[in-house]
Amino acid sequence: MPFCVATDGPAAAGKGTISKALAERFGYAHLDTGLLYRAVGAKTLQGMDAVEAAKSLVPEDMVDEDALRAPQVARAASQVAAQHDVRAALVDFQRAFARRDGGAVLDGRDIGTVICPDAEVKLYITASDEVRAERRYLEMRAKGVEITQEEVAKDLAERDRRDESRATAPLVAADDAIVIDTTALSIEEAVALAVQKVQAVLDA
Ligand code: DC
């Protein structure tokens, strides 16, 4: 039976970690939709047209996750994600994933508002700008990326502004989303809270 958990929120708020943990806990499939936009962004950095890249995307394009996590790819992803035709080309795949048998968790920016507005559970994961910048900085340093915390903070702020202000499917919490602010929570606490929210819907 389909059961969709839509997880949205700004960059580095913890939605990826929470989504992965939810998928594991409940046995659902997980799709990080940011990777789709990152793969399109990566192709534009190689000179390809963004809409063409989105229309011709194949699963292999999402395999090299480390390369797709690079700061310049994140920037390109946020830029291509503002194009209506790019988003339109990626809708059907995401909707089919959301409604697959056995349940699905999708994380992104517009899952609860556009891709799966009738999701059984909608979570909006957020955290303060400072904490998000610090988490992303530590993550990148751990991977050996040469970057300062100021650069990370600037990148995130720029991306948030673009993702929130674009005309098509901007980043916004759905009216019926459960907001989880992870600023003062450990990963374990944030995951436990999200699990509790999903379980409450399953038990209802
Ligand atoms: O979640 P992420 O940081 O990997 O996403 C990279 C960019 O892709 C993000 O800045 C905006 C865009 N994106 C989007 O517009 N809609 C989604 N559902 C997921 C990501």
mmCIF file with all atom_site columns, N, CA and C in Angstrom, residues 18-62:
data_model
loop_
_atom_site.group_PDB
_atom_site.id
_atom_site.type_symbol
_atom_site.label_atom_id
_atom_site.label_alt_id
_atom_site.label_comp_id
_atom_site.label_asym_id
_atom_site.label_entity_id
_atom_site.label_seq_id
_atom_site.pdbx_PDB_ins_code
_atom_site.Cartn_x
_atom_site.Cartn_y
_atom_site.Cartn_z
_atom_site.occupancy
_atom_site.B_iso_or_equiv
_atom_site.pdbx_formal_charge
_atom_site.auth_seq_id
_atom_site.auth_comp_id
_atom_site.auth_asym_id
_atom_site.auth_atom_id
_atom_site.pdbx_PDB_model_num
ATOM 1   N N  . ILE A 1 18 ? 17.208 12.487 8.749   1.00 0.00 ? 18 ILE A N  1
ATOM 2   C CA . ILE A 1 18 ? 15.910 12.055 9.296   1.00 0.00 ? 18 ILE A CA 1
ATOM 3   C C  . ILE A 1 18 ? 15.181 11.168 8.284   1.00 0.00 ? 18 ILE A C  1
ATOM 4   N N  . SER A 1 19 ? 15.205 11.543 7.014   1.00 0.00 ? 19 SER A N  1
ATOM 5   C CA . SER A 1 19 ? 14.494 10.770 5.994   1.00 0.00 ? 19 SER A CA 1
ATOM 6   C C  . SER A 1 19 ? 15.067 9.368  5.849   1.00 0.00 ? 19 SER A C  1
ATOM 7   N N  . LYS A 1 20 ? 16.387 9.306  5.837   1.00 0.00 ? 20 LYS A N  1
ATOM 8   C CA . LYS A 1 20 ? 17.052 8.005  5.735   1.00 0.00 ? 20 LYS A CA 1
ATOM 9   C C  . LYS A 1 20 ? 16.663 7.115  6.923   1.00 0.00 ? 20 LYS A C  1
ATOM 10  N N  . ALA A 1 21 ? 16.681 7.708  8.112   1.00 0.00 ? 21 ALA A N  1
ATOM 11  C CA . ALA A 1 21 ? 16.367 6.949  9.324   1.00 0.00 ? 21 ALA A CA 1
ATOM 12  C C  . ALA A 1 21 ? 14.906 6.495  9.317   1.00 0.00 ? 21 ALA A C  1
ATOM 13  N N  . LEU A 1 22 ? 14.016 7.340  8.832   1.00 0.00 ? 22 LEU A N  1
ATOM 14  C CA . LEU A 1 22 ? 12.591 6.968  8.772   1.00 0.00 ? 22 LEU A CA 1
ATOM 15  C C  . LEU A 1 22 ? 12.394 5.809  7.797   1.00 0.00 ? 22 LEU A C  1
ATOM 16  N N  . ALA A 1 23 ? 13.060 5.912  6.640   1.00 0.00 ? 23 ALA A N  1
ATOM 17  C CA . ALA A 1 23 ? 12.918 4.862  5.629   1.00 0.00 ? 23 ALA A CA 1
ATOM 18  C C  . ALA A 1 23 ? 13.387 3.520  6.200   1.00 0.00 ? 23 ALA A C  1
ATOM 19  N N  . GLU A 1 24 ? 14.493 3.562  6.912   1.00 0.00 ? 24 GLU A N  1
ATOM 20  C CA . GLU A 1 24 ? 15.040 2.340  7.496   1.00 0.00 ? 24 GLU A CA 1
ATOM 21  C C  . GLU A 1 24 ? 14.097 1.781  8.564   1.00 0.00 ? 24 GLU A C  1
ATOM 22  N N  . ARG A 1 25 ? 13.645 2.679  9.420   1.00 0.00 ? 25 ARG A N  1
ATOM 23  C CA . ARG A 1 25 ? 12.805 2.266  10.562  1.00 0.00 ? 25 ARG A CA 1
ATOM 24  C C  . ARG A 1 25 ? 11.486 1.636  10.100  1.00 0.00 ? 25 ARG A C  1
ATOM 25  N N  . PHE A 1 26 ? 10.870 2.234  9.053   1.00 0.00 ? 26 PHE A N  1
ATOM 26  C CA . PHE A 1 26 ? 9.548  1.764  8.622   1.00 0.00 ? 26 PHE A CA 1
ATOM 27  C C  . PHE A 1 26 ? 9.604  0.883  7.367   1.00 0.00 ? 26 PHE A C  1
ATOM 28  N N  . GLY A 1 27 ? 10.793 0.666  6.834   1.00 0.00 ? 27 GLY A N  1
ATOM 29  C CA . GLY A 1 27 ? 10.929 -0.191 5.654   1.00 0.00 ? 27 GLY A CA 1
ATOM 30  C C  . GLY A 1 27 ? 10.426 0.452  4.372   1.00 0.00 ? 27 GLY A C  1
ATOM 31  N N  . TYR A 1 28 ? 10.508 1.786  4.307   1.00 0.00 ? 28 TYR A N  1
ATOM 32  C CA . TYR A 1 28 ? 10.065 2.496  3.103   1.00 0.00 ? 28 TYR A CA 1
ATOM 33  C C  . TYR A 1 28 ? 11.259 2.769  2.178   1.00 0.00 ? 28 TYR A C  1
ATOM 34  N N  . ALA A 1 29 ? 10.966 3.025  0.915   1.00 0.00 ? 29 ALA A N  1
ATOM 35  C CA . ALA A 1 29 ? 12.020 3.444  -0.016  1.00 0.00 ? 29 ALA A CA 1
ATOM 36  C C  . ALA A 1 29 ? 12.301 4.927  0.217   1.00 0.00 ? 29 ALA A C  1
ATOM 37  N N  . HIS A 1 30 ? 13.540 5.346  -0.040  1.00 0.00 ? 30 HIS A N  1
ATOM 38  C CA . HIS A 1 30 ? 13.904 6.753  0.202   1.00 0.00 ? 30 HIS A CA 1
ATOM 39  C C  . HIS A 1 30 ? 14.423 7.406  -1.074  1.00 0.00 ? 30 HIS A C  1
ATOM 40  N N  . LEU A 1 31 ? 13.939 8.602  -1.353  1.00 0.00 ? 31 LEU A N  1
ATOM 41  C CA . LEU A 1 31 ? 14.466 9.375  -2.477  1.00 0.00 ? 31 LEU A CA 1
ATOM 42  C C  . LEU A 1 31 ? 14.888 10.759 -1.996  1.00 0.00 ? 31 LEU A C  1
ATOM 43  N N  . ASP A 1 32 ? 16.184 11.037 -2.146  1.00 0.00 ? 32 ASP A N  1
ATOM 44  C CA . ASP A 1 32 ? 16.718 12.378 -1.871  1.00 0.00 ? 32 ASP A CA 1
ATOM 45  C C  . ASP A 1 32 ? 16.560 13.172 -3.171  1.00 0.00 ? 32 ASP A C  1
ATOM 46  N N  . THR A 1 33 ? 15.510 13.969 -3.257  1.00 0.00 ? 33 THR A N  1
ATOM 47  C CA . THR A 1 33 ? 15.225 14.646 -4.538  1.00 0.00 ? 33 THR A CA 1
ATOM 48  C C  . THR A 1 33 ? 16.254 15.730 -4.858  1.00 0.00 ? 33 THR A C  1
ATOM 49  N N  . GLY A 1 34 ? 16.984 16.187 -3.836  1.00 0.00 ? 34 GLY A N  1
ATOM 50  C CA . GLY A 1 34 ? 18.056 17.156 -4.086  1.00 0.00 ? 34 GLY A CA 1
ATOM 51  C C  . GLY A 1 34 ? 19.093 16.596 -5.047  1.00 0.00 ? 34 GLY A C  1
ATOM 52  N N  . LEU A 1 35 ? 19.281 15.260 -4.993  1.00 0.00 ? 35 LEU A N  1
ATOM 53  C CA . LEU A 1 35 ? 20.268 14.635 -5.881  1.00 0.00 ? 35 LEU A CA 1
ATOM 54  C C  . LEU A 1 35 ? 19.869 14.777 -7.349  1.00 0.00 ? 35 LEU A C  1
ATOM 55  N N  . LEU A 1 36 ? 18.570 14.792 -7.628  1.00 0.00 ? 36 LEU A N  1
ATOM 56  C CA . LEU A 1 36 ? 18.113 14.961 -9.017  1.00 0.00 ? 36 LEU A CA 1
ATOM 57  C C  . LEU A 1 36 ? 18.549 16.342 -9.521  1.00 0.00 ? 36 LEU A C  1
ATOM 58  N N  . TYR A 1 37 ? 18.298 17.373 -8.689  1.00 0.00 ? 37 TYR A N  1
ATOM 59  C CA . TYR A 1 37 ? 18.677 18.729 -9.090  1.00 0.00 ? 37 TYR A CA 1
ATOM 60  C C  . TYR A 1 37 ? 20.194 18.884 -9.130  1.00 0.00 ? 37 TYR A C  1
ATOM 61  N N  . ARG A 1 38 ? 20.872 18.191 -8.208  1.00 0.00 ? 38 ARG A N  1
ATOM 62  C CA . ARG A 1 38 ? 22.336 18.250 -8.222  1.00 0.00 ? 38 ARG A CA 1
ATOM 63  C C  . ARG A 1 38 ? 22.884 17.613 -9.499  1.00 0.00 ? 38 ARG A C  1
ATOM 64  N N  . ALA A 1 39 ? 22.286 16.490 -9.922  1.00 0.00 ? 39 ALA A N  1
ATOM 65  C CA . ALA A 1 39 ? 22.755 15.815 -11.139 1.00 0.00 ? 39 ALA A CA 1
ATOM 66  C C  . ALA A 1 39 ? 22.531 16.717 -12.360 1.00 0.00 ? 39 ALA A C  1
ATOM 67  N N  . VAL A 1 40 ? 21.393 17.400 -12.383 1.00 0.00 ? 40 VAL A N  1
ATOM 68  C CA . VAL A 1 40 ? 21.136 18.337 -13.492 1.00 0.00 ? 40 VAL A CA 1
ATOM 69  C C  . VAL A 1 40 ? 22.143 19.491 -13.427 1.00 0.00 ? 40 VAL A C  1
ATOM 70  N N  . GLY A 1 41 ? 22.360 20.022 -12.229 1.00 0.00 ? 41 GLY A N  1
ATOM 71  C CA . GLY A 1 41 ? 23.330 21.113 -12.053 1.00 0.00 ? 41 GLY A CA 1
ATOM 72  C C  . GLY A 1 41 ? 24.713 20.696 -12.513 1.00 0.00 ? 41 GLY A C  1
ATOM 73  N N  . ALA A 1 42 ? 25.121 19.478 -12.157 1.00 0.00 ? 42 ALA A N  1
ATOM 74  C CA . ALA A 1 42 ? 26.450 18.981 -12.540 1.00 0.00 ? 42 ALA A CA 1
ATOM 75  C C  . ALA A 1 42 ? 26.582 18.933 -14.063 1.00 0.00 ? 42 ALA A C  1
ATOM 76  N N  . LYS A 1 43 ? 25.499 18.549 -14.734 1.00 0.00 ? 43 LYS A N  1
ATOM 77  C CA . LYS A 1 43 ? 25.562 18.467 -16.205 1.00 0.00 ? 43 LYS A CA 1
ATOM 78  C C  . LYS A 1 43 ? 25.677 19.860 -16.827 1.00 0.00 ? 43 LYS A C  1
ATOM 79  N N  . THR A 1 44 ? 25.026 20.853 -16.206 1.00 0.00 ? 44 THR A N  1
ATOM 80  C CA . THR A 1 44 ? 25.149 22.212 -16.760 1.00 0.00 ? 44 THR A CA 1
ATOM 81  C C  . THR A 1 44 ? 26.579 22.731 -16.571 1.00 0.00 ? 44 THR A C  1
ATOM 82  N N  . LEU A 1 45 ? 27.246 22.291 -15.511 1.00 0.00 ? 45 LEU A N  1
ATOM 83  C CA . LEU A 1 45 ? 28.645 22.710 -15.305 1.00 0.00 ? 45 LEU A CA 1
ATOM 84  C C  . LEU A 1 45 ? 29.541 22.130 -16.397 1.00 0.00 ? 45 LEU A C  1
ATOM 85  N N  . GLN A 1 46 ? 29.055 21.033 -17.016 1.00 0.00 ? 46 GLN A N  1
ATOM 86  C CA . GLN A 1 46 ? 29.821 20.439 -18.133 1.00 0.00 ? 46 GLN A CA 1
ATOM 87  C C  . GLN A 1 46 ? 29.350 20.987 -19.478 1.00 0.00 ? 46 GLN A C  1
ATOM 88  N N  . GLY A 1 47 ? 28.460 21.992 -19.425 1.00 0.00 ? 47 GLY A N  1
ATOM 89  C CA . GLY A 1 47 ? 28.052 22.665 -20.654 1.00 0.00 ? 47 GLY A CA 1
ATOM 90  C C  . GLY A 1 47 ? 26.714 22.241 -21.226 1.00 0.00 ? 47 GLY A C  1
ATOM 91  N N  . MET A 1 48 ? 26.017 21.334 -20.544 1.00 0.00 ? 48 MET A N  1
ATOM 92  C CA . MET A 1 48 ? 24.741 20.850 -21.101 1.00 0.00 ? 48 MET A CA 1
ATOM 93  C C  . MET A 1 48 ? 23.607 21.822 -20.751 1.00 0.00 ? 48 MET A C  1
ATOM 94  N N  . ASP A 1 49 ? 22.608 21.876 -21.594 1.00 0.00 ? 49 ASP A N  1
ATOM 95  C CA . ASP A 1 49 ? 21.426 22.688 -21.316 1.00 0.00 ? 49 ASP A CA 1
ATOM 96  C C  . ASP A 1 49 ? 20.643 22.051 -20.150 1.00 0.00 ? 49 ASP A C  1
ATOM 97  N N  . ALA A 1 50 ? 20.152 22.893 -19.230 1.00 0.00 ? 50 ALA A N  1
ATOM 98  C CA . ALA A 1 50 ? 19.530 22.382 -18.004 1.00 0.00 ? 50 ALA A CA 1
ATOM 99  C C  . ALA A 1 50 ? 18.268 21.557 -18.285 1.00 0.00 ? 50 ALA A C  1
ATOM 100 N N  . VAL A 1 51 ? 17.432 22.036 -19.181 1.00 0.00 ? 51 VAL A N  1
ATOM 101 C CA . VAL A 1 51 ? 16.179 21.328 -19.460 1.00 0.00 ? 51 VAL A CA 1
ATOM 102 C C  . VAL A 1 51 ? 16.471 19.993 -20.143 1.00 0.00 ? 51 VAL A C  1
ATOM 103 N N  . GLU A 1 52 ? 17.411 20.014 -21.094 1.00 0.00 ? 52 GLU A N  1
ATOM 104 C CA . GLU A 1 52 ? 17.818 18.771 -21.750 1.00 0.00 ? 52 GLU A CA 1
ATOM 105 C C  . GLU A 1 52 ? 18.359 17.773 -20.719 1.00 0.00 ? 52 GLU A C  1
ATOM 106 N N  . ALA A 1 53 ? 19.163 18.292 -19.795 1.00 0.00 ? 53 ALA A N  1
ATOM 107 C CA . ALA A 1 53 ? 19.753 17.436 -18.760 1.00 0.00 ? 53 ALA A CA 1
ATOM 108 C C  . ALA A 1 53 ? 18.652 16.816 -17.903 1.00 0.00 ? 53 ALA A C  1
ATOM 109 N N  . ALA A 1 54 ? 17.667 17.606 -17.543 1.00 0.00 ? 54 ALA A N  1
ATOM 110 C CA . ALA A 1 54 ? 16.575 17.101 -16.693 1.00 0.00 ? 54 ALA A CA 1
ATOM 111 C C  . ALA A 1 54 ? 15.758 16.051 -17.437 1.00 0.00 ? 54 ALA A C  1
ATOM 112 N N  . LYS A 1 55 ? 15.522 16.288 -18.725 1.00 0.00 ? 55 LYS A N  1
ATOM 113 C CA . LYS A 1 55 ? 14.703 15.353 -19.512 1.00 0.00 ? 55 LYS A CA 1
ATOM 114 C C  . LYS A 1 55 ? 15.414 14.030 -19.753 1.00 0.00 ? 55 LYS A C  1
ATOM 115 N N  . SER A 1 56 ? 16.740 14.074 -19.774 1.00 0.00 ? 56 SER A N  1
ATOM 116 C CA . SER A 1 56 ? 17.480 12.850 -20.121 1.00 0.00 ? 56 SER A CA 1
ATOM 117 C C  . SER A 1 56 ? 18.138 12.189 -18.904 1.00 0.00 ? 56 SER A C  1
ATOM 118 N N  . LEU A 1 57 ? 17.739 12.621 -17.701 1.00 0.00 ? 57 LEU A N  1
ATOM 119 C CA . LEU A 1 57 ? 18.365 12.082 -16.479 1.00 0.00 ? 57 LEU A CA 1
ATOM 120 C C  . LEU A 1 57 ? 18.134 10.578 -16.341 1.00 0.00 ? 57 LEU A C  1
ATOM 121 N N  . VAL A 1 58 ? 19.184 9.840  -15.979 1.00 0.00 ? 58 VAL A N  1
ATOM 122 C CA . VAL A 1 58 ? 19.065 8.393  -15.731 1.00 0.00 ? 58 VAL A CA 1
ATOM 123 C C  . VAL A 1 58 ? 19.666 8.092  -14.347 1.00 0.00 ? 58 VAL A C  1
ATOM 124 N N  . PRO A 1 59 ? 19.276 6.966  -13.726 1.00 0.00 ? 59 PRO A N  1
ATOM 125 C CA . PRO A 1 59 ? 19.748 6.665  -12.371 1.00 0.00 ? 59 PRO A CA 1
ATOM 126 C C  . PRO A 1 59 ? 21.271 6.744  -12.222 1.00 0.00 ? 59 PRO A C  1
ATOM 127 N N  . GLU A 1 60 ? 22.017 6.376  -13.266 1.00 0.00 ? 60 GLU A N  1
ATOM 128 C CA . GLU A 1 60 ? 23.492 6.392  -13.176 1.00 0.00 ? 60 GLU A CA 1
ATOM 129 C C  . GLU A 1 60 ? 24.018 7.808  -12.897 1.00 0.00 ? 60 GLU A C  1
ATOM 130 N N  . ASP A 1 61 ? 23.242 8.818  -13.298 1.00 0.00 ? 61 ASP A N  1
ATOM 131 C CA . ASP A 1 61 ? 23.685 10.202 -13.071 1.00 0.00 ? 61 ASP A CA 1
ATOM 132 C C  . ASP A 1 61 ? 23.736 10.551 -11.591 1.00 0.00 ? 61 ASP A C  1
ATOM 133 N N  . MET A 1 62 ? 23.068 9.732  -10.770 1.00 0.00 ? 62 MET A N  1
ATOM 134 C CA . MET A 1 62 ? 22.998 10.035 -9.329  1.00 0.00 ? 62 MET A CA 1
ATOM 135 C C  . MET A 1 62 ? 23.966 9.163  -8.511  1.00 0.00 ? 62 MET A C  1
#
